[in-house]
Short mmCIF file of C-alpha atoms in Angstrom, two decimals:
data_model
loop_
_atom_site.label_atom_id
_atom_site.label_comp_id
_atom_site.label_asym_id
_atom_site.label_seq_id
_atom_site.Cartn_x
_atom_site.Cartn_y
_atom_site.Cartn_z
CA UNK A 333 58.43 75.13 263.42
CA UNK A 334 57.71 78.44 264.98
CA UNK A 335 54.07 79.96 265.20
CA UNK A 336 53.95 83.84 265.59
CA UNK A 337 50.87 85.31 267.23
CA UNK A 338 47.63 87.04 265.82
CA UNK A 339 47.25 90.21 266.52
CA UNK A 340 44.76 92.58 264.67
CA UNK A 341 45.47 96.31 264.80
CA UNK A 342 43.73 99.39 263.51
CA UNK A 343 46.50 101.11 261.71
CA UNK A 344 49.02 98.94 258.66
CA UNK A 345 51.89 98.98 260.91
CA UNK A 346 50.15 97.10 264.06
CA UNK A 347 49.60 93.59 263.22
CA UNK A 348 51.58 89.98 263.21
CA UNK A 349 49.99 86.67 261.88
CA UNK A 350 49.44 83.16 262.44
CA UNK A 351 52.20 82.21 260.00
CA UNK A 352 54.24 79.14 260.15
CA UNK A 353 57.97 80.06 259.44
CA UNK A 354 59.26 78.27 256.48
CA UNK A 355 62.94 77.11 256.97
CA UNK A 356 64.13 77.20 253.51
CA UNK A 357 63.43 77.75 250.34
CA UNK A 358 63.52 74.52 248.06
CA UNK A 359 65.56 74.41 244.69
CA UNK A 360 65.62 70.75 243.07
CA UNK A 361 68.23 71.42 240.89
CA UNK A 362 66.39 72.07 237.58
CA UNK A 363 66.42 75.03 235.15
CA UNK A 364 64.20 76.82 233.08
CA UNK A 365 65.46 78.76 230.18
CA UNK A 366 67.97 79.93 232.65
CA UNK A 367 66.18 80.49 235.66
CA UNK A 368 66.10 77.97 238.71
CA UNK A 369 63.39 75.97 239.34
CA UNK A 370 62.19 76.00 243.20
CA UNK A 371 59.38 73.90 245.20
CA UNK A 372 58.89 75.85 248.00
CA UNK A 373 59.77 79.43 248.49
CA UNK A 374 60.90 81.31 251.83
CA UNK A 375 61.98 84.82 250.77
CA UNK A 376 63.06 85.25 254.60
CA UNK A 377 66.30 82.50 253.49
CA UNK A 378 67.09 84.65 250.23
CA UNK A 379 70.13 86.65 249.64
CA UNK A 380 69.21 90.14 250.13
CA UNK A 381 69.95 93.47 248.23
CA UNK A 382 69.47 91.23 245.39
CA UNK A 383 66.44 90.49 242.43
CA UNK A 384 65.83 86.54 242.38
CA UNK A 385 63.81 84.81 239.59
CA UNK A 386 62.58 81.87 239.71
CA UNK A 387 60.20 79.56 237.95
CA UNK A 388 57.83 77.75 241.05
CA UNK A 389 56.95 74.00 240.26
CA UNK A 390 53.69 73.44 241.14
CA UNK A 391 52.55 69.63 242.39
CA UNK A 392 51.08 67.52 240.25
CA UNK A 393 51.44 66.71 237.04
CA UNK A 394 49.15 66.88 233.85
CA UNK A 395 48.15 64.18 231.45
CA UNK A 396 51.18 63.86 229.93
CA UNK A 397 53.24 63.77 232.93
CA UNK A 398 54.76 67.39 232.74
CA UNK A 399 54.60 69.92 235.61
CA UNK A 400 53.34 73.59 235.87
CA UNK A 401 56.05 76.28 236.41
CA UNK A 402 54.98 79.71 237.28
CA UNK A 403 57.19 82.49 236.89
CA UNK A 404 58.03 84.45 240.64
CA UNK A 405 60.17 87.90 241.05
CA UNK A 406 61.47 88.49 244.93
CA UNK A 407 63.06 91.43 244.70
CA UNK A 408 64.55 91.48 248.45
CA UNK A 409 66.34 95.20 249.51
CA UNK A 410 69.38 95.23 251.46
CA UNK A 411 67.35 96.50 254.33
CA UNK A 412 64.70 94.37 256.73
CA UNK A 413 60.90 96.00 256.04
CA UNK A 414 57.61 94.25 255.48
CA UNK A 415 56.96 91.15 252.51
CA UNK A 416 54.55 92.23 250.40
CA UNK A 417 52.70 89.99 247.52
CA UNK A 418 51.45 91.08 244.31
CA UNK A 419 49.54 88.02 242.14
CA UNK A 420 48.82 88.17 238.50
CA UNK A 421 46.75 86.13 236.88
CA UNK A 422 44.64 83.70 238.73
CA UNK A 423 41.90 84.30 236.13
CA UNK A 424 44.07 83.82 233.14
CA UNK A 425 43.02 86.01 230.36
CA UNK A 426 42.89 88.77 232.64
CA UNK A 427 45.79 91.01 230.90
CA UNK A 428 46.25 94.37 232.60
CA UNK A 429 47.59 92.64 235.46
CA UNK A 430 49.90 90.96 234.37
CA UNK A 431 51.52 94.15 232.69
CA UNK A 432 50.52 95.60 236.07
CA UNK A 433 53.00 93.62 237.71
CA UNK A 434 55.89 94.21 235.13
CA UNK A 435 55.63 97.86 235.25
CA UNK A 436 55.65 97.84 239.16
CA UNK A 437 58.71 95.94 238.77
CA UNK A 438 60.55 97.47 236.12
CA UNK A 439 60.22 100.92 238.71
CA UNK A 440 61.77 99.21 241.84
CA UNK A 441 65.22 99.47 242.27
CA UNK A 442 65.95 96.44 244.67
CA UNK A 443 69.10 98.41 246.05
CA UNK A 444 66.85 100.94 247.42
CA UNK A 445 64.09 98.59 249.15
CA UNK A 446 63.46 98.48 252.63
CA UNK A 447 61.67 94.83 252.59
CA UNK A 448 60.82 92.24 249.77
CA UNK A 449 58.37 92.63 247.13
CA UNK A 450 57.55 88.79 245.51
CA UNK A 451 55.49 89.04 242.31
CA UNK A 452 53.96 85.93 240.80
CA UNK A 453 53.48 87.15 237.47
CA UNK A 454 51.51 84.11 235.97
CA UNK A 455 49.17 82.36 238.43
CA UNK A 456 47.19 79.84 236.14
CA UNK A 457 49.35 78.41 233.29
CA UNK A 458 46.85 75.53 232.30
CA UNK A 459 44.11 78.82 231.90
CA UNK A 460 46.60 81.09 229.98
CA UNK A 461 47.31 78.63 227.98
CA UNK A 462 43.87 78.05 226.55
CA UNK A 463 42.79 81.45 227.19
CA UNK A 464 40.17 81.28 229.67
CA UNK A 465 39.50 82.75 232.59
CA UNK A 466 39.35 78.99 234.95
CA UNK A 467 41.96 76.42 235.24
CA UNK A 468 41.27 73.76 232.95
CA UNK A 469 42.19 69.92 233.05
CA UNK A 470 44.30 68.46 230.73
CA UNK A 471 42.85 64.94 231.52
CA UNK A 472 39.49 63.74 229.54
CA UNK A 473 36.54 64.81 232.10
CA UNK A 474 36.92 68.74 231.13
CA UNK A 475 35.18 70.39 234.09
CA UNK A 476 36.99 73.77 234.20
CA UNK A 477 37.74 75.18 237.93
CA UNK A 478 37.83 78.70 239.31
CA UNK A 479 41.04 79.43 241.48
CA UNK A 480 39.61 82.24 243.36
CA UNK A 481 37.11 79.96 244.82
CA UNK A 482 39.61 78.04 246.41
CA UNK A 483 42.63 79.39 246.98
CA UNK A 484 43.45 77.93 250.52
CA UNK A 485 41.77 74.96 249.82
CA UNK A 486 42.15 71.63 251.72
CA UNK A 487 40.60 69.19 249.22
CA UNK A 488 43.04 67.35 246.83
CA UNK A 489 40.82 65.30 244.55
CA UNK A 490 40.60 67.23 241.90
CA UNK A 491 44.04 68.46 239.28
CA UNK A 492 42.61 72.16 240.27
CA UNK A 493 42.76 71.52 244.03
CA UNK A 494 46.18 70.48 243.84
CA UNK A 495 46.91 73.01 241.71
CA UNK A 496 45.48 76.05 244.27
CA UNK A 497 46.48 73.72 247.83
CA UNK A 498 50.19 73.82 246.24
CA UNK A 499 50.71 77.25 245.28
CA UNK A 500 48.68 78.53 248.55
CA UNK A 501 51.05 76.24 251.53
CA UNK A 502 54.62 76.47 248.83
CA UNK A 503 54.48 79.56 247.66
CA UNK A 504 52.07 82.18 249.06
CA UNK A 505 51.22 81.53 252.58
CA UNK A 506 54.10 82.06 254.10
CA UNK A 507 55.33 85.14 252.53
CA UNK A 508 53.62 88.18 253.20
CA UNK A 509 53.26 91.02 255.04
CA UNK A 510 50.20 92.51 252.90
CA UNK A 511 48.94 90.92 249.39
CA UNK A 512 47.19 92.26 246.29
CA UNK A 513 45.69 90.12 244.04
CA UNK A 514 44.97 91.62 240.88
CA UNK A 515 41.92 90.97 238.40
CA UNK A 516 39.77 92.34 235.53
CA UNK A 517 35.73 92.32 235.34
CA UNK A 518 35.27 89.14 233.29
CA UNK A 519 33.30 89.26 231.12
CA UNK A 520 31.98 92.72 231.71
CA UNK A 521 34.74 95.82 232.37
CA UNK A 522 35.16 97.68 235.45
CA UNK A 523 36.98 100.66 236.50
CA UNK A 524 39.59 101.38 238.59
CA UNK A 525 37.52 98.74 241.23
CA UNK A 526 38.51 96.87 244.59
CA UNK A 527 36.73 93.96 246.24
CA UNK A 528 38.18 94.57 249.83
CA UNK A 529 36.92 94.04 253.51
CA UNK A 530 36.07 96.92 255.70
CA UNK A 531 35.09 95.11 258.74
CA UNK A 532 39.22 95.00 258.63
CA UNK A 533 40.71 98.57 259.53
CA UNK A 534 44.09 97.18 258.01
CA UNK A 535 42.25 96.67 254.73
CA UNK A 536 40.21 99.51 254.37
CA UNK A 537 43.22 101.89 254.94
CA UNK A 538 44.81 99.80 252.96
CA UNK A 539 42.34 100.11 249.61
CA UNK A 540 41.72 103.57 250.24
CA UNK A 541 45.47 104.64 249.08
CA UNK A 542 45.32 103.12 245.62
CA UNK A 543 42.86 105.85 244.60
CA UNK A 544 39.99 103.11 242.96
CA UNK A 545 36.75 104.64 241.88
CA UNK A 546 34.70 102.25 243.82
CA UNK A 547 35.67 99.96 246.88
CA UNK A 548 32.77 96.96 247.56
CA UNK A 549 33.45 95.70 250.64
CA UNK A 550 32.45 92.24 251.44
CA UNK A 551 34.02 88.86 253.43
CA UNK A 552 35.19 85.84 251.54
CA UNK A 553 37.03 83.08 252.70
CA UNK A 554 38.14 80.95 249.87
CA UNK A 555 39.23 83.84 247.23
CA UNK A 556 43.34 84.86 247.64
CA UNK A 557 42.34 88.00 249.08
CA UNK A 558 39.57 86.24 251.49
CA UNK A 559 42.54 83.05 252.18
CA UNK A 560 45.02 85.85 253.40
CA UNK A 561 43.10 88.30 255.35
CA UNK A 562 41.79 84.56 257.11
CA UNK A 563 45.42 84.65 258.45
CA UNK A 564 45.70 87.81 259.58
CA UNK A 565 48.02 88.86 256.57
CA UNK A 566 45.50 92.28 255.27
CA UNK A 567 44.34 91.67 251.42
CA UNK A 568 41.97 92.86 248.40
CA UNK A 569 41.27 92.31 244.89
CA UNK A 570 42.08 94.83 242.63
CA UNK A 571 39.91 94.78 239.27
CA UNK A 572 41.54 96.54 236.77
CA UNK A 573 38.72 97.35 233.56
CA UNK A 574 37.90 94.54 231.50
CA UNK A 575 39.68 91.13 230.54
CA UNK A 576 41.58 90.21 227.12
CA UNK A 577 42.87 93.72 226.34
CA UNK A 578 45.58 96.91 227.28
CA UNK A 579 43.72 99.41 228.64
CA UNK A 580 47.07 101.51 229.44
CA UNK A 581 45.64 104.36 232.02
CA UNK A 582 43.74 101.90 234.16
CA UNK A 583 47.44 99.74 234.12
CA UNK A 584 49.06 103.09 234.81
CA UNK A 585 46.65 103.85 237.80
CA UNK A 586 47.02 100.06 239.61
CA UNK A 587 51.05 101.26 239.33
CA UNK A 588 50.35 104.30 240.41
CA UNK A 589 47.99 102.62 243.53
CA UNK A 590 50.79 99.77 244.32
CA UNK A 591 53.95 102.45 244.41
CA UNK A 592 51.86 104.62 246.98
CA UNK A 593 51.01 101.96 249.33
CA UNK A 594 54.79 100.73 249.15
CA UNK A 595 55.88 104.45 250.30
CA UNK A 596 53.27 104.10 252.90
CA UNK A 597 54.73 101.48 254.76
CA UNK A 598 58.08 102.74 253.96
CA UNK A 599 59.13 99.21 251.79
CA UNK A 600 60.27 102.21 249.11
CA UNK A 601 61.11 106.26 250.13
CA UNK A 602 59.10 109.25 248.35
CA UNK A 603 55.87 111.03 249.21
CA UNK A 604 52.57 109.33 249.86
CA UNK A 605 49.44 110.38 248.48
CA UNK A 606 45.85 110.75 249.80
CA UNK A 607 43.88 110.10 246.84
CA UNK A 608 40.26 111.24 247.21
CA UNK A 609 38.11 109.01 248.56
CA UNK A 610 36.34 106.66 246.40
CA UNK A 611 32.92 104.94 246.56
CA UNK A 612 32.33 102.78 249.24
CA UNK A 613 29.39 100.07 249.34
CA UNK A 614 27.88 97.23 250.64
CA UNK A 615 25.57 97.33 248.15
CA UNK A 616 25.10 95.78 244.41
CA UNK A 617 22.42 94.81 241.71
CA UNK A 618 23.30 93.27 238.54
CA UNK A 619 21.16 94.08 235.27
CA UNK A 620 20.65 90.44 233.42
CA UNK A 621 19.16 89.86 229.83
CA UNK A 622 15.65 88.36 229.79
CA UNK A 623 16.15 87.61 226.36
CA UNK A 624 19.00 86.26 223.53
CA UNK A 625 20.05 89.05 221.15
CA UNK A 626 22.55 92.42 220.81
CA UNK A 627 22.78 94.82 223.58
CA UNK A 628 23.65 98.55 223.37
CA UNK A 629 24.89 100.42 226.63
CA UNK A 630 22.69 103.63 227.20
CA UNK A 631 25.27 104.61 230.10
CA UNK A 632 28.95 104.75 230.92
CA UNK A 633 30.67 102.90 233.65
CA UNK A 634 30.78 105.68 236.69
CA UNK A 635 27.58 107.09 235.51
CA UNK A 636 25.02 108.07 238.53
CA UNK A 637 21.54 106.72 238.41
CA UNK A 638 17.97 106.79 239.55
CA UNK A 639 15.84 104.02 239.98
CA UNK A 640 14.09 103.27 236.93
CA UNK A 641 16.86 105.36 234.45
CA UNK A 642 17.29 103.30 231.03
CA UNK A 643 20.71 101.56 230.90
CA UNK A 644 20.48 98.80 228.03
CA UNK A 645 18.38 98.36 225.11
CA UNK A 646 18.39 94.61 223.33
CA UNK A 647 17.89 93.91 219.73
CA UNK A 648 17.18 90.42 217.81
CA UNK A 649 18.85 89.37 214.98
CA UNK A 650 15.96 91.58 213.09
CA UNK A 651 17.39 94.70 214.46
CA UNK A 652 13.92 95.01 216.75
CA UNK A 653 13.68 96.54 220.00
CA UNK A 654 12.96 93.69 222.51
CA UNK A 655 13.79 95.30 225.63
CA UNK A 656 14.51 97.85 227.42
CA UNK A 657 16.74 97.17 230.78
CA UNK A 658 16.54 100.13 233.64
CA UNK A 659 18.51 100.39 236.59
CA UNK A 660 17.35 98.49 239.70
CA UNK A 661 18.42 101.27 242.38
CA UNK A 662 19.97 105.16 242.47
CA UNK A 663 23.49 104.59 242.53
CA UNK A 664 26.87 104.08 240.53
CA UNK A 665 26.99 101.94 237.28
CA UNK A 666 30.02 99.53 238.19
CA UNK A 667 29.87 97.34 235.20
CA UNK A 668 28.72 97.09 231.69
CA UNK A 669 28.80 94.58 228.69
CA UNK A 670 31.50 93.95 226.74
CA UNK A 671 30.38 92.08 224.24
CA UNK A 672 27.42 93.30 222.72
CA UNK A 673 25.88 89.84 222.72
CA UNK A 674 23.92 88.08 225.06
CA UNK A 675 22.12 84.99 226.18
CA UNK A 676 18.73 84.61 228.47
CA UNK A 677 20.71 85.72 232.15
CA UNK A 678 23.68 87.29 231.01
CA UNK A 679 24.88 89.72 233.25
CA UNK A 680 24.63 93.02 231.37
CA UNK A 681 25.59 95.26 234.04
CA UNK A 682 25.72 96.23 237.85
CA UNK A 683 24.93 99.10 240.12
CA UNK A 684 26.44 99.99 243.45
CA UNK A 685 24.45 101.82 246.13
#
């Protein structure tokens, strides 16, 4: 097994990571409405010039013995260039990205790639499945678990942390140059939004060529964004609007993002953009209901705010005012409601400052 170095530069193009170097990648012989099924992936030992599908057979198995598959695009140009990974779905009824993910790849032509692009379009089958946002067990003690709180995870008691240690050391870990993991607000919506580490100068110049609205920077270590920047391979979460619906110009702006940054380190040829700059924080304060009841949004997601402006108004089931809800700080509104309804510390909204 070969180890490559760490090194952390200051521009996209000057770093290397603690990676092991996968030998192979692992088919065990099944298929899956026509596609091979593989157990370990190594896009380096891929045919190139060439767009491989695969499903990925996660360890494990549920209650009824059966695996997980989840379905993986490498589409691997003729030419050597960087790996980059794009991940759908690791909060499951998150939709735009996973029609993120099939527009970016439906506008790559593989012949023309300088580098691999791998996409795993469905992260969290048992989730998508039921519909929910967490990995849920099939077995009888139904204590659902969020992925992106464990990504690179260690711990294999639990189904969910064999679920996340598989994917992370079979099928992510090894195989990247740069990631993107894409998300939704859930259950609020967002804009055009990343969750990205500045403290990285990889990252930030990174995040600042997908044009987002607002960029909160922050550290995590256990998130797929926070698991991959840990080894040296430069991540964010993208958080594209709000979860269980098509919201077709935020979709078309995450394409829009992912194309520009795969001109900028020359994986694909054309011009790169310099989109304007967008907001960038440390800083956030959530708006949460005091009471039960219907809420009604006074602002818009973007809006700027004072201290003390009116943002939400909640209603019982009379129709009576019970509260008004003002913003916490002068800033950006980041986040608002979805659904109208709302328990005693529900999150009705956020500001950024």
């Amino acid at each position: 097994m070969t180890i490559k170095p760490l090194i952390w530069g200051g521009a996209l193009g000057v770093l290397t990571s603690t990676l092991p170097v996968l030998a192979e990648t692992r088919f065990n012989g099944d298929m899956i409405q026509g596609k091979p099924v593989i157990t370990r992936l190594d896009v380096e030992s891929l045919e190139p010039g060439k767009q491989h599908e695969f499903y990925f057979r996660v360890a494990g198995q549920n209650n009824a013995g059966q695996h997980y598959y989840l379905p993986v695009s490498v589409l691997k140009g003729e030419a050597p260039g960087k790996k980059v990974m794009l991940v759908a779905g690791v909060h499951a009824n998150e939709m735009n990205p996973y029609l993120t993910v099939h527009k970016v790849k439906e506008r790559l032509a593989v012949e023309a790639l300088k580098g691999t692009v791998t996409i795993v379009h469905q992260f969290n089958i048992p989730g998508l499945i039921a519909n929910v946002r967490e990995f849920v067990p099939s077995g009888p003690v139904k204590v659902n678990e969020n992925l992106n709180r464990q990504a690179n995870t260690e711990d294999t008691r639990t189904s969910g942390q064999r679920y996340s240690h598989s994917i992370w050391n079979d099928l992510l870990k090894h195989n990247a140059d740069y990631a993107i993991d894409m998300h939704t607000a859930n259950p609020t919506t967002f804009p055009l939004f990343a969750y990205t580490d500045y403290s990285i100068p990889a990252v930030k110049e990174m995040t600042r060529l997908f044009g987002v609205d607002v960029a909160f920077s922050s550290q995590s270590q256990t998130t797929v964004d926070g698991a991959y920047n840990g080894i040296g391979v430069p991540a964010f979460t993208l958080e594209i609007g709000a979860r269980d619906v098509y919201e077709p110009e935020l979709v078309e702006r995450a394409v829009d993002g992912t194309l520009n940054f795969l001109r900028h380190i020359q994986l694909i040829e054309g011009e790169v953009m310099q989109p304007e700059l967008p907001v960038e924080t440390e800083h956030w304060e959530d708006v949460r209901a005091e009471f039960g009841g219907f809420v009604v949004p006074k602002v818009q997601l973007l809006d700027k705010v004072k201290k003390g402006d009116l943002m939400f108004v909640q209603y019982d089931a009379f129709g009576h005012e019970v509260k008004q809800y003002h913003s916490p700080a002068d800033g950006v509104v980041v986040q608002i409601i979805q659904n109208p309804m709302a328990e005693s510390g529900s999150q009705l909204g956020s500001v950024v400052y």
